[in-house]
Coordinates of C-alpha atoms in Angstrom, one line a residue:
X1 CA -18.1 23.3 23.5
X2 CA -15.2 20.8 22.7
X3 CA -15.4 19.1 19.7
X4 CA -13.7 15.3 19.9
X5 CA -11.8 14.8 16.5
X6 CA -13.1 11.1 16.1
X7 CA -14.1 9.5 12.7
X8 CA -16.3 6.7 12.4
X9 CA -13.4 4.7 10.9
X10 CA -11.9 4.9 14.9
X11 CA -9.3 7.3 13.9
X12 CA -8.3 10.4 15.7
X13 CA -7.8 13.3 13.1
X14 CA -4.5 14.3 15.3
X15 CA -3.0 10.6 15.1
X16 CA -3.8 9.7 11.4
X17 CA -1.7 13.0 10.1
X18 CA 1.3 11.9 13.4
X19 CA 1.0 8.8 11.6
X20 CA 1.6 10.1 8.0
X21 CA 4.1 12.5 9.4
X22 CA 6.3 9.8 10.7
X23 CA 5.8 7.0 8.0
X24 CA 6.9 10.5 5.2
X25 CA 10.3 10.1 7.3
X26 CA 11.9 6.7 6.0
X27 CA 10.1 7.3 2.8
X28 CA 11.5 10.5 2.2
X29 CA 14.6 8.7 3.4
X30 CA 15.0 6.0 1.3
X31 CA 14.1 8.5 -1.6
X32 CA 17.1 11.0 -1.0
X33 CA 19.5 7.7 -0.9
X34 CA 18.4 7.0 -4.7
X35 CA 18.2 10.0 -5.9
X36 CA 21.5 10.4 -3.8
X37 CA 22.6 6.8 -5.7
X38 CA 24.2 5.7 -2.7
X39 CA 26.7 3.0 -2.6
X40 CA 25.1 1.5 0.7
X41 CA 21.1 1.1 -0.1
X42 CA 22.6 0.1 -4.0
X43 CA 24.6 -2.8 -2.1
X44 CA 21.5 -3.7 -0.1
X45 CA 19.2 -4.2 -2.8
X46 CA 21.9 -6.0 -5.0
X47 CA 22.5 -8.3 -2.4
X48 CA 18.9 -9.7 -1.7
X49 CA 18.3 -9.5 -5.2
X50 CA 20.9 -11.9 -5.7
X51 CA 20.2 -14.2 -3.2
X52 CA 16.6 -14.4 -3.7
X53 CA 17.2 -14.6 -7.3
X54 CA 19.6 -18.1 -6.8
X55 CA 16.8 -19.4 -4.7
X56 CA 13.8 -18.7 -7.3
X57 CA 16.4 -20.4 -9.8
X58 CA 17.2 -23.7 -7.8
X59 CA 12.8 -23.9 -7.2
X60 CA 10.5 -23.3 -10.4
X61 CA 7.8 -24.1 -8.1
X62 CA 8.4 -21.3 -5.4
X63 CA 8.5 -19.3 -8.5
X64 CA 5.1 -20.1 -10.1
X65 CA 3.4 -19.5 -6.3
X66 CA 4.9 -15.9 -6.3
X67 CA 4.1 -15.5 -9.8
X68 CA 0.3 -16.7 -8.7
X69 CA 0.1 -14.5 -5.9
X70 CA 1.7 -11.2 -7.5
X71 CA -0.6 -11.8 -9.9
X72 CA -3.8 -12.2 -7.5
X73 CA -3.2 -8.9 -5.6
X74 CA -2.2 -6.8 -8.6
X75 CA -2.9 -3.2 -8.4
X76 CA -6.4 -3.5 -10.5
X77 CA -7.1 -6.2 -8.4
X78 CA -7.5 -3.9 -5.1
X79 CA -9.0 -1.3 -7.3
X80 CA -11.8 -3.7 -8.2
X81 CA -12.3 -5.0 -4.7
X82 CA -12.6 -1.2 -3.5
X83 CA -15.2 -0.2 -5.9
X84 CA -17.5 -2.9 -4.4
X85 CA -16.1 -1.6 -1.0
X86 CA -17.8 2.1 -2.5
X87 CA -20.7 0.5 -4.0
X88 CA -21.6 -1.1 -0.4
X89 CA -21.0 2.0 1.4
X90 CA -23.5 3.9 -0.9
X91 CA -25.9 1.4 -0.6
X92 CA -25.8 2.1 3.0
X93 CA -26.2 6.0 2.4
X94 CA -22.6 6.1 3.8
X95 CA -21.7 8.4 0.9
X96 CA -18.7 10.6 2.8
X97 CA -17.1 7.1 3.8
X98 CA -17.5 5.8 0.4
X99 CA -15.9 9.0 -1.1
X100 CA -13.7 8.8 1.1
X101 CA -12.2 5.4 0.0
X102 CA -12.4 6.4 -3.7
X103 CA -10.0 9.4 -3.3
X104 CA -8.0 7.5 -1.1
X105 CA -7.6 5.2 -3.8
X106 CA -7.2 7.3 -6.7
X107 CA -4.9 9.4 -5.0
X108 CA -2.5 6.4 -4.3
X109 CA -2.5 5.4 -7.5
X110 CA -2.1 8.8 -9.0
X111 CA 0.5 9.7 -7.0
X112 CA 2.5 6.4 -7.3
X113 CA 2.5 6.8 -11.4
X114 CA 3.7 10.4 -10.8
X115 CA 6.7 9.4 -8.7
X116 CA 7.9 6.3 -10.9
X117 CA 8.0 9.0 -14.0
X118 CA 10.2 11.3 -11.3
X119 CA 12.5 9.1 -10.4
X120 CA 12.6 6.7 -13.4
X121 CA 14.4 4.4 -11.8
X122 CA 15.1 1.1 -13.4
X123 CA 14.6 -2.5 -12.5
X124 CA 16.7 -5.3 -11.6
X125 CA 18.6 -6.3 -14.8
X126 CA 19.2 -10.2 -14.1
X127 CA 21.4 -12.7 -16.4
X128 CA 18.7 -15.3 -16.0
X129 CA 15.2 -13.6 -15.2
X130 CA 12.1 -15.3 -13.7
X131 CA 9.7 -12.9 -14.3
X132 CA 9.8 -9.7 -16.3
X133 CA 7.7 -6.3 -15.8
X134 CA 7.5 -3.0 -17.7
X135 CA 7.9 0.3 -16.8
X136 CA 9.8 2.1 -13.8
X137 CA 10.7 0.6 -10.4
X138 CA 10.3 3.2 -7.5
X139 CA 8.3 3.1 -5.9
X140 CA 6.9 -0.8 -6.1
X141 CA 3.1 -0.1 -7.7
X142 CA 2.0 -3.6 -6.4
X143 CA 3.1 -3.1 -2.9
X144 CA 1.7 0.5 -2.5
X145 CA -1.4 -0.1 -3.5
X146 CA -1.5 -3.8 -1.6
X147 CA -1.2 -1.4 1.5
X148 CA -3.3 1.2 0.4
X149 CA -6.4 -0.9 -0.1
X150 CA -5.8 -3.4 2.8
X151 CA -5.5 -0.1 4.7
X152 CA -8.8 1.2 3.2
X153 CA -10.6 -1.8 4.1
X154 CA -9.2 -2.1 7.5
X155 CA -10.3 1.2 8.3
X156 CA -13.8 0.8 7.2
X157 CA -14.4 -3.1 8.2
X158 CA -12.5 -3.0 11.8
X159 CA -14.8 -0.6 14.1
X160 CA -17.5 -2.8 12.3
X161 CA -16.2 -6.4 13.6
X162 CA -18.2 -8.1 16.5
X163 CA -16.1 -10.4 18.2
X164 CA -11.7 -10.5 19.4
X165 CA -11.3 -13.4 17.2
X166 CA -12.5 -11.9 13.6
X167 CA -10.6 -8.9 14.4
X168 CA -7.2 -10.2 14.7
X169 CA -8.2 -12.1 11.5
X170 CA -9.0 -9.2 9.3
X171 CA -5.8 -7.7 11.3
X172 CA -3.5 -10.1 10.4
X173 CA -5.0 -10.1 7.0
X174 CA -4.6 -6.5 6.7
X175 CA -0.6 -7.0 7.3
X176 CA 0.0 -10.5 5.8
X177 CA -1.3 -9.4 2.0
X178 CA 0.8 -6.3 1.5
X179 CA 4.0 -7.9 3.1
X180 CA 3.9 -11.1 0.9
X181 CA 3.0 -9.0 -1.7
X182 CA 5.8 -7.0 -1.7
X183 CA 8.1 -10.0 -0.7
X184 CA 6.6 -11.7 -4.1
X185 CA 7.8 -8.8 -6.7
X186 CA 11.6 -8.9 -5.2
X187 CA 11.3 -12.7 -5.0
X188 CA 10.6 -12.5 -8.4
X189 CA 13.3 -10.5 -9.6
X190 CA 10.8 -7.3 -11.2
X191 CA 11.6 -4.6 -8.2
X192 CA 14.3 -3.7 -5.5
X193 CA 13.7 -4.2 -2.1
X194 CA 14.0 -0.5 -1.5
X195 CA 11.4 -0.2 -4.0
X196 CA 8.5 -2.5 -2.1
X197 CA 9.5 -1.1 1.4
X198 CA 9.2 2.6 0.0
X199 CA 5.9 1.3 -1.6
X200 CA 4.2 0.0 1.6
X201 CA 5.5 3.4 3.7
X202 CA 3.6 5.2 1.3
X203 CA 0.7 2.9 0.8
X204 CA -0.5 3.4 4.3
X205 CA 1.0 7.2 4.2
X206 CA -2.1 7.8 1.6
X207 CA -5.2 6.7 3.3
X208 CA -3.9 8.8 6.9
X209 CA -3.4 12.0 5.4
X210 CA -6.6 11.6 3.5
X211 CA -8.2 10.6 7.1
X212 CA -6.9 13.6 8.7
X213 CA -8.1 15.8 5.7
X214 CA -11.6 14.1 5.2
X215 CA -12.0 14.6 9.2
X216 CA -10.8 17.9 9.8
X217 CA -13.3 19.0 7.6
X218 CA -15.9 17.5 8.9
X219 CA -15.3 18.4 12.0
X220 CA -14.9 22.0 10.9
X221 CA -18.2 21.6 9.5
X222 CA -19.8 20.4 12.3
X223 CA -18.6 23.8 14.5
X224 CA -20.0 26.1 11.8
X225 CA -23.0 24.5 11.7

């Protein structure tokens, strides 16, 4: 008998790992050009760093609302919001999904640390800085996991919405928060723009390979049984 390869999240195991397949592309992409140091992608970054950067100078207050919001949706911040996502799944005795948004989440974070120490590429080094961060720059931390957990949440809220309007909401949401989060830490002078695109690529790369893992073995479970 044929087994459909459908998750309750209203993901098709064969489309989540296309998906990851084709987001590893640009990532991998815009990895070889750093590791490459090319002249193009280094002339790119410069470029809206320096233009953003004149901007944030000229307007202290544009800078204290990017500051606010980089702040809000900081890494720990998601982390926090998808414990209580795991805490209201088990309450529901929906313990596979809520594992499965707990390794989703560790592994992004994991595997984001991993990379900066790889690559150990540095951040923007400005005359006049607006904001300052520590530690490496690729790929952006607060843009990968910003996409990560909005993807994590979209997954598990969406098939669970009632109504068009509240889903284009929680859509919109879902694409709105990771964008201007990553928009907010090259706005504010602490990553590369290279860095926050890379960031979101593999932010959402995370949660569709561990959708087509977390699937395809329940679905293999399923047939044995």
């Amino acid at each position: 008998m044929r087994t459909e390869r459908k998750v309750s999240l209203g993901v098709r195991t064969t489309a989540a790992a296309g998906l990851a397949i084709g987001l590893l592309v640009p990532f991998g992409v815009i990895a070889a050009l750093i590791v490459g140091k090319s002249d193009g992608l280094r002339e790119l970054d410069n470029d809206v760093t320096d233009t953003l950067h004149v901007y944030a100078i000229a307007h202290p207050g544009w800078v204290e609302a990017m500051d606010w919001w980089s702040l809000a949706f900081t890494p720990n911040a998601w982390r926090l919001a998808a414990l209580v996502l795991v805490i209201w799944l088990a309450r529901r005795d929906e313990v596979v999904l809520a594992w499965w948004v707990a390794v989703t989440m560790a592994a992004g974070g994991v595997l984001g640390g991993v990379l900066k120490l790889l690559f150990g590429r540095h951040r923007p080094d400005l005359l006049d800085p607006v904001a300052r961060a520590t530690g490496f720059s690729f790929p952006s931390g607060h843009a990968l996991n910003a996409a990560l957990g909005a993807a994590v949440f979209l997954l598990v809220l969406l098939p669970r919405m009632r109504g068009r309007g509240r889903r284009v909401a929680l859509c919109a949401a879902g694409v709105l928060l990771p964008v201007m989060t990553a928009y907010s830490r090259v706005a504010l002078g602490v990553h590369w723009t290279s860095d926050v695109v890379a960031g979101l690529l593999l932010g959402v790369t995370v949660p569709a390979v561990t959708v087509a893992v977390f699937q395809g073995r329940r679905v293999r479970e399923r047939a044995i049984g």
